[in-house]
PDB file of C-alpha atoms and ligand atoms in Angstrom:
ATOM      1  CA  MET E   1      -9.290   8.950   5.128  1.00 39.00           C
ATOM      2  CA  THR E   2      -9.996   8.441   1.743  1.00 40.00           C
ATOM      3  CA  SER E   3      -6.466  10.350   0.878  1.00 45.00           C
ATOM      4  CA  LEU E   4      -4.705   7.771   3.741  1.00 44.00           C
ATOM      5  CA  LEU E   5      -6.234   4.957   1.496  1.00 41.00           C
ATOM      6  CA  THR E   6      -5.211   5.838  -1.465  1.00 45.00           C
ATOM      7  CA  ARG E   7      -2.024   7.017  -0.578  1.00 44.00           C
ATOM      8  CA  ARG E   8      -2.006   3.781   1.189  1.00 40.00           C
ATOM      9  CA  ARG E   9      -2.489   1.875  -2.450  1.00 41.00           C
ATOM     10  CA  PHE E  10       0.469   3.904  -3.665  1.00 42.00           C
ATOM     11  CA  LEU E  11       3.031   3.308  -1.047  1.00 42.00           C
ATOM     12  CA  ILE E  12       2.020  -0.077  -1.673  1.00 39.00           C
ATOM     13  CA  GLY E  13       2.039  -0.681  -5.025  1.00 39.00           C
ATOM     14  CA  SER E  14       5.455   1.154  -5.120  1.00 40.00           C
ATOM     15  CA  THR E  15       6.625  -1.535  -2.242  1.00 41.00           C
ATOM     16  CA  VAL E  16       5.735  -4.906  -5.014  1.00 38.00           C
ATOM     17  CA  ALA E  17       7.694  -2.728  -7.850  1.00 38.00           C
ATOM     18  CA  ALA E  18      10.857  -1.908  -5.990  1.00 39.00           C
ATOM     19  CA  GLY E  19      10.704  -6.072  -4.870  1.00 38.00           C
ATOM     20  CA  ALA E  20      10.163  -6.966  -8.401  1.00 36.00           C
ATOM     21  CA  LEU E  21      13.122  -4.646  -9.740  1.00 36.00           C
ATOM     22  CA  ALA E  22      15.285  -6.268  -6.727  1.00 37.00           C
ATOM     23  CA  VAL E  23      14.044 -10.050  -7.721  1.00 37.00           C
ATOM     24  CA  GLY E  24      14.219  -9.960 -11.376  1.00 36.00           C
ATOM     25  CA  GLY E  25      17.047  -7.916 -11.715  1.00 36.00           C
ATOM     26  CA  TYR E  26      15.832  -6.399 -14.421  1.00 36.00           C
ATOM     27  CA  GLY E  27      11.842  -5.391 -15.430  1.00 37.00           C
ATOM     28  CA  ILE E  28      10.843  -2.407 -15.231  1.00 38.00           C
ATOM     29  CA  LEU E  29      13.436  -0.263 -14.280  1.00 38.00           C
ATOM     30  CA  GLU E  30      15.262  -1.120 -18.239  1.00 39.00           C
ATOM     31  CA  GLN E  31      11.460  -1.289 -19.621  1.00 44.00           C
ATOM     32  CA  ASN E  32      10.836   2.605 -17.988  1.00 47.00           C
ATOM     33  CA  PRO E  33      14.598   4.143 -17.197  1.00 47.00           C
ATOM     34  CA  ASP E  34      11.896   6.847 -15.546  1.00 55.00           C
ATOM     35  CA  VAL E  35      10.215   4.722 -13.285  1.00 52.00           C
ATOM     36  CA  TYR E  36      11.922   6.922 -10.931  1.00 53.00           C
ATOM     37  CA  ALA E  37      11.869  10.169 -12.065  1.00 61.00           C
ATOM     38  CA  VAL E  38       7.548   9.613 -12.288  1.00 55.00           C
ATOM     39  CA  LEU E  39       7.724   8.432  -8.443  1.00 54.00           C
ATOM     40  CA  ARG E  40       9.457  11.118  -7.137  1.00 60.00           C
ATOM     41  CA  SER E  41       7.540  14.207  -9.638  1.00 67.00           C
ATOM     42  CA  ALA E  42       4.364  12.042  -7.703  1.00 65.00           C
ATOM     43  CA  GLU E  43       6.056  12.606  -4.557  1.00 65.00           C
ATOM     44  CA  ALA E  44       6.333  16.141  -5.012  1.00 66.00           C
ATOM     45  CA  LEU E  45       2.707  16.391  -6.609  1.00 69.00           C
ATOM     46  CA  THR E  46       1.440  14.799  -3.148  1.00 73.00           C
ATOM     47  CA  MET E  47       4.165  16.919  -0.868  1.00 72.00           C
ATOM     48  CA  GLY E  48       2.754  20.309  -2.853  1.00 74.00           C
ATOM     49  CA  ALA E  49      -1.251  19.306  -2.346  1.00 72.00           C
ATOM     50  CA  GLN E  50      -0.967  18.236   0.703  1.00 69.00           C
ATOM     51  CA  ARG E  51       0.739  21.131   1.549  1.00 66.00           C
ATOM     52  CA  MET E  52      -2.190  23.069   0.044  1.00 67.00           C
ATOM     53  CA  LEU E  53      -5.081  21.539   1.602  1.00 61.00           C
ATOM     54  CA  LEU E  54      -3.726  21.467   4.823  1.00 59.00           C
ATOM     55  CA  ARG E  55      -3.662  24.767   4.794  1.00 60.00           C
ATOM     56  CA  HIS E  56      -6.591  25.264   6.827  1.00 53.00           C
ATOM     57  CA  ARG E  57      -6.496  22.077   9.090  1.00 54.00           C
ATOM     58  CA  PRO E  58      -2.720  22.332  10.373  1.00 80.00           C
ATOM     59  CA  LEU E  59      -3.499  19.547  12.775  1.00 92.00           C
ATOM     60  CA  ALA E  60      -3.363  16.034  12.997  1.00 95.00           C
ATOM     61  CA  ARG E  61      -6.901  14.369  14.603  1.00 96.00           C
ATOM     62  CA  GLU E  62      -6.974  14.140  18.138  1.00 97.00           C
ATOM     63  CA  PHE E  63      -8.805  11.040  20.230  1.00 98.00           C
ATOM     64  CA  SER E  64      -9.993  10.938  23.385  1.00 98.00           C
ATOM     65  CA  ALA E  65      -8.613   9.497  26.619  1.00 98.00           C
ATOM     66  CA  ALA E  66     -10.945   6.489  25.721  1.00 98.00           C
ATOM     67  CA  GLU E  67      -9.956   5.686  22.194  1.00 98.00           C
ATOM     68  CA  ILE E  68      -6.286   4.828  23.721  1.00 98.00           C
ATOM     69  CA  SER E  69      -5.738   1.320  22.374  1.00 98.00           C
ATOM     70  CA  PRO E  70      -4.998  -1.461  24.520  1.00 98.00           C
ATOM     71  CA  THR E  71      -1.797  -2.449  22.901  1.00 97.00           C
ATOM     72  CA  PHE E  72       0.113  -0.629  21.025  1.00 98.00           C
ATOM     73  CA  ARG E  73       2.420  -2.584  18.532  1.00 98.00           C
ATOM     74  CA  VAL E  74       6.220  -2.131  19.188  1.00 98.00           C
ATOM     75  CA  ASN E  75       8.201  -2.515  15.810  1.00 98.00           C
ATOM     76  CA  GLY E  76      10.988  -2.087  14.177  1.00 98.00           C
ATOM     77  CA  THR E  77      13.661  -1.792  16.461  1.00 98.00           C
ATOM     78  CA  GLN E  78      12.795  -3.956  19.619  1.00 98.00           C
ATOM     79  CA  ALA E  79      15.747  -2.676  21.990  1.00 98.00           C
ATOM     80  CA  PRO E  80      18.962  -1.195  20.261  1.00 98.00           C
ATOM     81  CA  ASP E  81      21.431  -4.465  20.912  1.00 94.00           C
ATOM     82  CA  SER E  82      24.856  -1.801  21.481  1.00 96.00           C
ATOM     83  CA  GLU E  83      26.578  -1.857  24.979  1.00 97.00           C
ATOM     84  CA  GLU E  84      26.485   2.035  25.171  1.00 97.00           C
ATOM     85  CA  TYR E  85      22.516   1.712  24.960  1.00 98.00           C
ATOM     86  CA  ALA E  86      22.534  -1.335  27.246  1.00 98.00           C
ATOM     87  CA  ALA E  87      24.811   1.028  29.878  1.00 98.00           C
ATOM     88  CA  LEU E  88      22.587   4.108  29.545  1.00 98.00           C
ATOM     89  CA  HIS E  89      19.298   2.010  29.926  1.00 98.00           C
ATOM     90  CA  GLU E  90      21.196   0.148  32.998  1.00 98.00           C
ATOM     91  CA  ASN E  91      21.720   3.812  34.763  1.00 97.00           C
ATOM     92  CA  GLY E  92      17.724   4.066  34.578  1.00 97.00           C
ATOM     93  CA  PHE E  93      19.373   6.730  31.594  1.00 98.00           C
ATOM     94  CA  ALA E  94      20.316   9.343  33.705  1.00 98.00           C
ATOM     95  CA  ASP E  95      24.446   9.464  31.731  1.00 98.00           C
ATOM     96  CA  TRP E  96      22.209  10.040  28.465  1.00 98.00           C
ATOM     97  CA  LYS E  97      22.688  13.312  27.404  1.00 98.00           C
ATOM     98  CA  LEU E  98      20.581  14.666  23.751  1.00 98.00           C
ATOM     99  CA  LYS E  99      22.775  16.798  21.890  1.00 98.00           C
ATOM    100  CA  ILE E 100      21.845  19.748  18.744  1.00 98.00           C
ATOM    101  CA  GLY E 101      24.088  20.673  16.555  1.00 98.00           C
ATOM    102  CA  GLY E 102      24.680  21.406  12.891  1.00 98.00           C
ATOM    103  CA  LEU E 103      23.605  24.481  11.470  1.00 97.00           C
ATOM    104  CA  VAL E 104      22.965  26.087  14.853  1.00 96.00           C
ATOM    105  CA  ASN E 105      24.366  28.699  16.784  1.00 96.00           C
ATOM    106  CA  ARG E 106      24.277  27.312  20.549  1.00 96.00           C
ATOM    107  CA  PRO E 107      25.050  23.035  20.504  1.00 97.00           C
ATOM    108  CA  LEU E 108      23.317  21.778  23.221  1.00 97.00           C
ATOM    109  CA  GLU E 109      23.213  18.799  25.860  1.00 97.00           C
ATOM    110  CA  PHE E 110      20.019  17.968  27.825  1.00 97.00           C
ATOM    111  CA  SER E 111      19.688  15.446  29.979  1.00 98.00           C
ATOM    112  CA  LEU E 112      16.425  13.926  30.462  1.00 98.00           C
ATOM    113  CA  ALA E 113      15.635  15.886  33.407  1.00 97.00           C
ATOM    114  CA  ASP E 114      16.716  18.734  31.641  1.00 97.00           C
ATOM    115  CA  LEU E 115      13.964  18.204  29.098  1.00 97.00           C
ATOM    116  CA  LYS E 116      11.317  17.053  31.591  1.00 98.00           C
ATOM    117  CA  LYS E 117      11.127  20.991  33.113  1.00 96.00           C
ATOM    118  CA  LEU E 118      10.756  22.304  29.093  1.00 96.00           C
ATOM    119  CA  PRO E 119       7.142  23.400  28.492  1.00 96.00           C
ATOM    120  CA  SER E 120       5.946  19.964  27.499  1.00 97.00           C
ATOM    121  CA  ARG E 121       2.797  19.016  24.975  1.00 98.00           C
ATOM    122  CA  THR E 122       0.509  15.828  25.510  1.00 98.00           C
ATOM    123  CA  GLN E 123      -1.735  15.322  22.664  1.00 98.00           C
ATOM    124  CA  ILE E 124      -3.530  11.636  21.962  1.00 98.00           C
ATOM    125  CA  THR E 125      -2.841  10.818  18.453  1.00 98.00           C
ATOM    126  CA  ARG E 126      -3.638   7.297  15.566  1.00 98.00           C
ATOM    127  CA  HIS E 127      -0.374   6.292  14.562  1.00 98.00           C
ATOM    128  CA  ASP E 128      -0.293   4.670  11.395  1.00 97.00           C
ATOM    129  CA  CYS E 129       2.201   2.344   9.575  1.00 97.00           C
ATOM    130  CA  VAL E 130       2.755   1.700   6.091  1.00 94.00           C
ATOM    131  CA  GLU E 131       2.276  -2.064   7.004  1.00 94.00           C
ATOM    132  CA  GLY E 132      -1.111  -1.556   7.297  1.00 94.00           C
ATOM    133  CA  TRP E 133      -1.937  -0.988  10.947  1.00 97.00           C
ATOM    134  CA  SER E 134      -2.833   2.152  13.236  1.00 98.00           C
ATOM    135  CA  ALA E 135      -2.902   2.314  17.200  1.00 98.00           C
ATOM    136  CA  ILE E 136      -3.594   5.291  19.326  1.00 98.00           C
ATOM    137  CA  GLY E 137      -1.409   6.847  21.783  1.00 98.00           C
ATOM    138  CA  LYS E 138      -0.876   9.449  24.370  1.00 98.00           C
ATOM    139  CA  TRP E 139       2.284  10.893  24.123  1.00 98.00           C
ATOM    140  CA  THR E 140       3.762  13.752  26.373  1.00 98.00           C
ATOM    141  CA  GLY E 141       7.435  15.605  25.266  1.00 98.00           C
ATOM    142  CA  VAL E 142       8.654  18.649  24.728  1.00 98.00           C
ATOM    143  CA  PRO E 143       7.875  20.802  21.145  1.00 97.00           C
ATOM    144  CA  LEU E 144      10.538  19.776  19.043  1.00 97.00           C
ATOM    145  CA  GLY E 145      10.623  23.970  17.890  1.00 95.00           C
ATOM    146  CA  LEU E 146      11.049  24.538  21.537  1.00 95.00           C
ATOM    147  CA  VAL E 147      14.585  23.362  21.384  1.00 96.00           C
ATOM    148  CA  LEU E 148      15.580  24.109  18.224  1.00 96.00           C
ATOM    149  CA  GLN E 149      14.846  28.016  18.757  1.00 94.00           C
ATOM    150  CA  ALA E 150      16.839  27.950  22.079  1.00 95.00           C
ATOM    151  CA  ALA E 151      19.765  26.171  20.046  1.00 95.00           C
ATOM    152  CA  GLY E 152      19.702  29.314  16.868  1.00 95.00           C
ATOM    153  CA  LEU E 153      18.762  27.622  14.115  1.00 96.00           C
ATOM    154  CA  LYS E 154      21.360  29.194  10.989  1.00 96.00           C
ATOM    155  CA  PRO E 155      19.837  31.093   8.110  1.00 94.00           C
ATOM    156  CA  ASN E 156      21.175  27.889   5.668  1.00 96.00           C
ATOM    157  CA  ALA E 157      19.259  25.703   8.103  1.00 96.00           C
ATOM    158  CA  ARG E 158      16.559  23.725   6.264  1.00 96.00           C
ATOM    159  CA  PHE E 159      16.603  20.237   8.100  1.00 97.00           C
ATOM    160  CA  ALA E 160      16.282  18.663  11.745  1.00 98.00           C
ATOM    161  CA  VAL E 161      18.240  15.140  11.286  1.00 98.00           C
ATOM    162  CA  PHE E 162      17.444  12.437  14.077  1.00 98.00           C
ATOM    163  CA  HIS E 163      20.470   9.767  15.188  1.00 98.00           C
ATOM    164  CA  CYS E 164      19.145   6.592  16.524  1.00 98.00           C
ATOM    165  CA  ALA E 165      21.059   4.664  18.430  1.00 98.00           C
ATOM    166  CA  ASP E 166      19.968   1.006  16.465  1.00 98.00           C
ATOM    167  CA  GLU E 167      21.138  -0.744  14.245  1.00 96.00           C
ATOM    168  CA  LEU E 168      17.577  -1.988  11.956  1.00 93.00           C
ATOM    169  CA  GLU E 169      20.551  -4.038  10.535  1.00 93.00           C
ATOM    170  CA  LYS E 170      23.694  -5.301  10.484  1.00 89.00           C
ATOM    171  CA  THR E 171      26.359  -3.412   7.632  1.00 90.00           C
ATOM    172  CA  LEU E 172      30.494  -3.304   7.688  1.00 89.00           C
ATOM    173  CA  ASP E 173      29.433   0.441   7.041  1.00 90.00           C
ATOM    174  CA  GLY E 174      27.537   1.068   9.485  1.00 89.00           C
ATOM    175  CA  SER E 175      24.901   3.023   7.145  1.00 92.00           C
ATOM    176  CA  GLY E 176      22.309   0.185   9.238  1.00 96.00           C
ATOM    177  CA  ARG E 177      21.844   2.462  11.802  1.00 97.00           C
ATOM    178  CA  TYR E 178      18.193   4.330  11.786  1.00 98.00           C
ATOM    179  CA  TYR E 179      17.502   7.850  10.945  1.00 98.00           C
ATOM    180  CA  GLU E 180      14.871  10.173  10.200  1.00 98.00           C
ATOM    181  CA  SER E 181      14.818  13.608   8.880  1.00 98.00           C
ATOM    182  CA  VAL E 182      11.936  16.477   8.344  1.00 97.00           C
ATOM    183  CA  ASP E 183      11.811  19.819   7.267  1.00 96.00           C
ATOM    184  CA  LEU E 184      11.187  22.826   9.200  1.00 94.00           C
ATOM    185  CA  ILE E 185       7.349  22.725   8.875  1.00 91.00           C
ATOM    186  CA  ASP E 186       6.820  19.594  10.086  1.00 94.00           C
ATOM    187  CA  ALA E 187       9.517  20.426  12.906  1.00 96.00           C
ATOM    188  CA  PHE E 188       8.032  23.883  14.250  1.00 93.00           C
ATOM    189  CA  HIS E 189       4.520  22.340  13.997  1.00 93.00           C
ATOM    190  CA  PRO E 190       2.714  22.452  17.480  1.00 93.00           C
ATOM    191  CA  GLN E 191       2.122  18.675  17.443  1.00 96.00           C
ATOM    192  CA  THR E 192       5.731  17.428  16.589  1.00 97.00           C
ATOM    193  CA  ILE E 193       7.533  17.131  19.938  1.00 98.00           C
ATOM    194  CA  LEU E 194      10.272  15.233  21.069  1.00 98.00           C
ATOM    195  CA  ALA E 195       8.181  12.323  23.646  1.00 99.00           C
ATOM    196  CA  TYR E 196       8.910  10.236  26.522  1.00 98.00           C
ATOM    197  CA  ALA E 197       6.760   9.704  27.920  1.00 98.00           C
ATOM    198  CA  MET E 198       3.478   7.218  25.933  1.00 98.00           C
ATOM    199  CA  ASN E 199       0.320   6.693  27.882  1.00 98.00           C
ATOM    200  CA  ASP E 200       1.301   8.687  31.061  1.00 98.00           C
ATOM    201  CA  ALA E 201       4.328   6.584  32.138  1.00 98.00           C
ATOM    202  CA  ASP E 202       8.041   6.907  30.623  1.00 98.00           C
ATOM    203  CA  LEU E 203       8.885   5.509  27.301  1.00 98.00           C
ATOM    204  CA  THR E 204       9.298   1.634  27.603  1.00 98.00           C
ATOM    205  CA  VAL E 205      12.534   0.349  25.292  1.00 98.00           C
ATOM    206  CA  GLY E 206       9.784  -1.223  22.592  1.00 98.00           C
ATOM    207  CA  HIS E 207       8.282   2.031  22.447  1.00 98.00           C
ATOM    208  CA  GLY E 208      12.104   3.964  22.392  1.00 98.00           C
ATOM    209  CA  ALA E 209      13.469   5.097  25.677  1.00 98.00           C
ATOM    210  CA  PRO E 210      14.425   7.468  26.272  1.00 98.00           C
ATOM    211  CA  LEU E 211      13.006   9.785  23.268  1.00 99.00           C
ATOM    212  CA  ARG E 212      11.217   9.669  20.228  1.00 98.00           C
ATOM    213  CA  LEU E 213      10.118  11.974  17.891  1.00 99.00           C
ATOM    214  CA  ARG E 214       6.268  12.075  17.359  1.00 98.00           C
ATOM    215  CA  VAL E 215       5.523  13.961  13.867  1.00 98.00           C
ATOM    216  CA  GLU E 216       1.823  13.372  13.960  1.00 97.00           C
ATOM    217  CA  ARG E 217       1.432  14.082   9.632  1.00 93.00           C
ATOM    218  CA  GLN E 218       3.755  11.940   8.814  1.00 95.00           C
ATOM    219  CA  LEU E 219       3.539   7.446   9.282  1.00 96.00           C
ATOM    220  CA  GLY E 220       5.314   5.365  11.168  1.00 98.00           C
ATOM    221  CA  TYR E 221       8.597   5.129   9.436  1.00 98.00           C
ATOM    222  CA  LYS E 222       9.251   8.963  10.097  1.00 98.00           C
ATOM    223  CA  GLN E 223       8.455   8.463  14.146  1.00 98.00           C
ATOM    224  CA  ALA E 224      12.282   8.104  15.639  1.00 98.00           C
ATOM    225  CA  LYS E 225      12.809   6.007  18.417  1.00 98.00           C
ATOM    226  CA  TYR E 226      16.064   5.916  20.372  1.00 98.00           C
ATOM    227  CA  ILE E 227      17.522   9.849  19.343  1.00 99.00           C
ATOM    228  CA  MET E 228      20.711  10.405  20.422  1.00 98.00           C
ATOM    229  CA  SER E 229      21.073  13.578  18.673  1.00 98.00           C
ATOM    230  CA  ILE E 230      20.311  16.352  16.226  1.00 98.00           C
ATOM    231  CA  GLU E 231      21.859  17.070  13.410  1.00 98.00           C
ATOM    232  CA  ILE E 232      20.344  20.566  11.725  1.00 98.00           C
ATOM    233  CA  VAL E 233      21.448  20.729   7.759  1.00 98.00           C
ATOM    234  CA  GLU E 234      21.114  22.505   4.762  1.00 97.00           C
ATOM    235  CA  SER E 235      20.758  18.933   2.612  1.00 97.00           C
ATOM    236  CA  PHE E 236      20.930  15.747   3.551  1.00 97.00           C
ATOM    237  CA  GLY E 237      22.429  13.762   1.012  1.00 96.00           C
ATOM    238  CA  ASP E 238      25.396  13.623   1.975  1.00 95.00           C
ATOM    239  CA  LEU E 239      25.000  11.236   5.156  1.00 97.00           C
ATOM    240  CA  TRP E 240      24.030   7.932   4.491  1.00 97.00           C
ATOM    241  CA  GLY E 241      22.171   6.800   1.515  1.00 97.00           C
ATOM    242  CA  GLY E 242      21.617  10.531   0.932  1.00 97.00           C
ATOM    243  CA  LYS E 243      17.592   9.886   1.136  1.00 97.00           C
ATOM    244  CA  GLY E 244      16.899  11.102   4.545  1.00 98.00           C
ATOM    245  CA  GLY E 245      16.053   8.086   6.514  1.00 98.00           C
ATOM    246  CA  PHE E 246      17.401   4.517   7.122  1.00 98.00           C
ATOM    247  CA  TRP E 247      14.036   3.406   5.211  1.00 97.00           C
ATOM    248  CA  GLU E 248      14.288   5.867   2.427  1.00 97.00           C
ATOM    249  CA  ASP E 249      17.568   5.105   1.219  1.00 97.00           C
ATOM    250  CA  ARG E 250      15.624   1.561   0.914  1.00 96.00           C
ATOM    251  CA  GLY E 251      13.182   3.459  -1.479  1.00 96.00           C
ATOM    252  CA  TYR E 252      10.170   4.787   0.738  1.00 96.00           C
ATOM    253  CA  GLU E 253       9.427   8.345  -0.089  1.00 95.00           C
ATOM    254  CA  TRP E 254      11.362  10.958   2.387  1.00 95.00           C
ATOM    255  CA  TYR E 255       7.821  13.013   1.861  1.00 92.00           C
ATOM    256  CA  ALA E 256       4.861  10.431   3.986  1.00 88.00           C
ATOM    257  CA  GLY E 257       2.539  12.694   4.914  1.00 88.00           C
ATOM    258  CA  ILE E 258      -1.410  11.318   5.915  1.00 86.00           C
TER     259      ILE E 258
HETATM  260  N1  MTE A 301      14.797   4.087  15.898  1.00 95.52           N
HETATM  261  C1  MTE A 301      14.455   3.342  15.316  1.00 95.52           C
HETATM  262  N2  MTE A 301      12.935   4.413  15.005  1.00 95.52           N
HETATM  263  C2  MTE A 301      11.466   3.969  14.354  1.00 95.52           C
HETATM  264  C3  MTE A 301      12.013   2.756  13.898  1.00 95.52           C
HETATM  265  C4  MTE A 301      13.494   1.719  14.258  1.00 95.52           C
HETATM  266  O1  MTE A 301      12.884   0.694  13.667  1.00 95.52           O
HETATM  267  N3  MTE A 301      13.957   1.465  14.885  1.00 95.52           N
HETATM  268  N4  MTE A 301      10.694   1.579  13.359  1.00 95.52           N
HETATM  269  C5  MTE A 301       9.902   2.537  12.559  1.00 95.52           C
HETATM  270  C6  MTE A 301       8.430   2.180  12.173  1.00 95.52           C
HETATM  271  S1  MTE A 301       8.564   1.180  10.972  1.00 95.52           S
HETATM  272  C7  MTE A 301       7.500   2.640  13.252  1.00 95.52           C
HETATM  273  S2  MTE A 301       6.235   1.512  12.649  1.00 95.52           S
HETATM  274  C8  MTE A 301       7.121   2.987  14.867  1.00 95.52           C
HETATM  275  C9  MTE A 301       6.638   2.182  15.262  1.00 95.52           C
HETATM  276  O2  MTE A 301       6.409   2.599  16.625  1.00 95.52           O
HETATM  277  P1  MTE A 301       6.174   1.255  18.103  1.00 95.52           P
HETATM  278  O3  MTE A 301       7.235   0.399  18.115  1.00 95.52           O
HETATM  279  O4  MTE A 301       6.246   2.157  18.951  1.00 95.52           O
HETATM  280  O5  MTE A 301       5.448   0.790  17.667  1.00 95.52           O
HETATM  281  O6  MTE A 301       8.772   3.443  14.552  1.00 95.52           O
HETATM  282  C10 MTE A 301       9.845   3.844  13.865  1.00 95.52           C
HETATM  283  N5  MTE A 301      10.807   4.684  14.160  1.00 95.52           N
HETATM  284 MO1   MO A 302       5.994   1.021  10.148  1.00 95.52          MO
END
């Protein structure tokens, strides 16, 4: 709890600093060209410290059914606005296929029905958004580790990248497309699932239909909705802004552990 609050303050602080940089056009960056190096080292410290602290407490807290929030806000994209997505939705996602590729031995495709036939995990967890709201929900899906094992990772595999259907902001080069990434520790964590159901019902469009990530030891923006494909990479440096995610490319930290 304390670490969460401290982290929020840190995040809020860094957002304000980034805002001031953008608005003023000069300031912190000129006064202290090392500000990003400092932020990066703070991030490394946090990641190292959390990895050490979490050694003996590897699971995110799970809650009881009675604690499920009566309302769970829809945030970010409410519905991808491409024709491709509309057509998939129209058809109950019968034509949607999750593609797994990149540094794998066997590129695979799974329909929603295929995924639902695999062993599943259900967990009731709290979602924490950096904007300062939280909600408890029940998620059911396939452990990500299972599908990665089925595909077989090549020796240089380091990260799983989730490519989403939505563009959160319209850009000419398409860089407004949502994407996210996690390392293999989080990818194979037992509470990391590709969720197709929320609170015992198929995912709604608002919450990421047909498939979204739940990576329970991370903040809200890592929980990619509308997943179309998963790409296994050695580095995400040459994808879009090179920081490993839509929000990361806009200044948020890549490691958003809670
Ligand atoms: N594809 C996609 N995934 C996304 C987002 C988004 O805009 N697009 N928003 C993120 C943020 S900031 C949060 S808090 C959660 C919100 O999930 P919810 O709409 O189910 O509450 O999704 C995350 N995943
Ligand atoms: Mo969020």
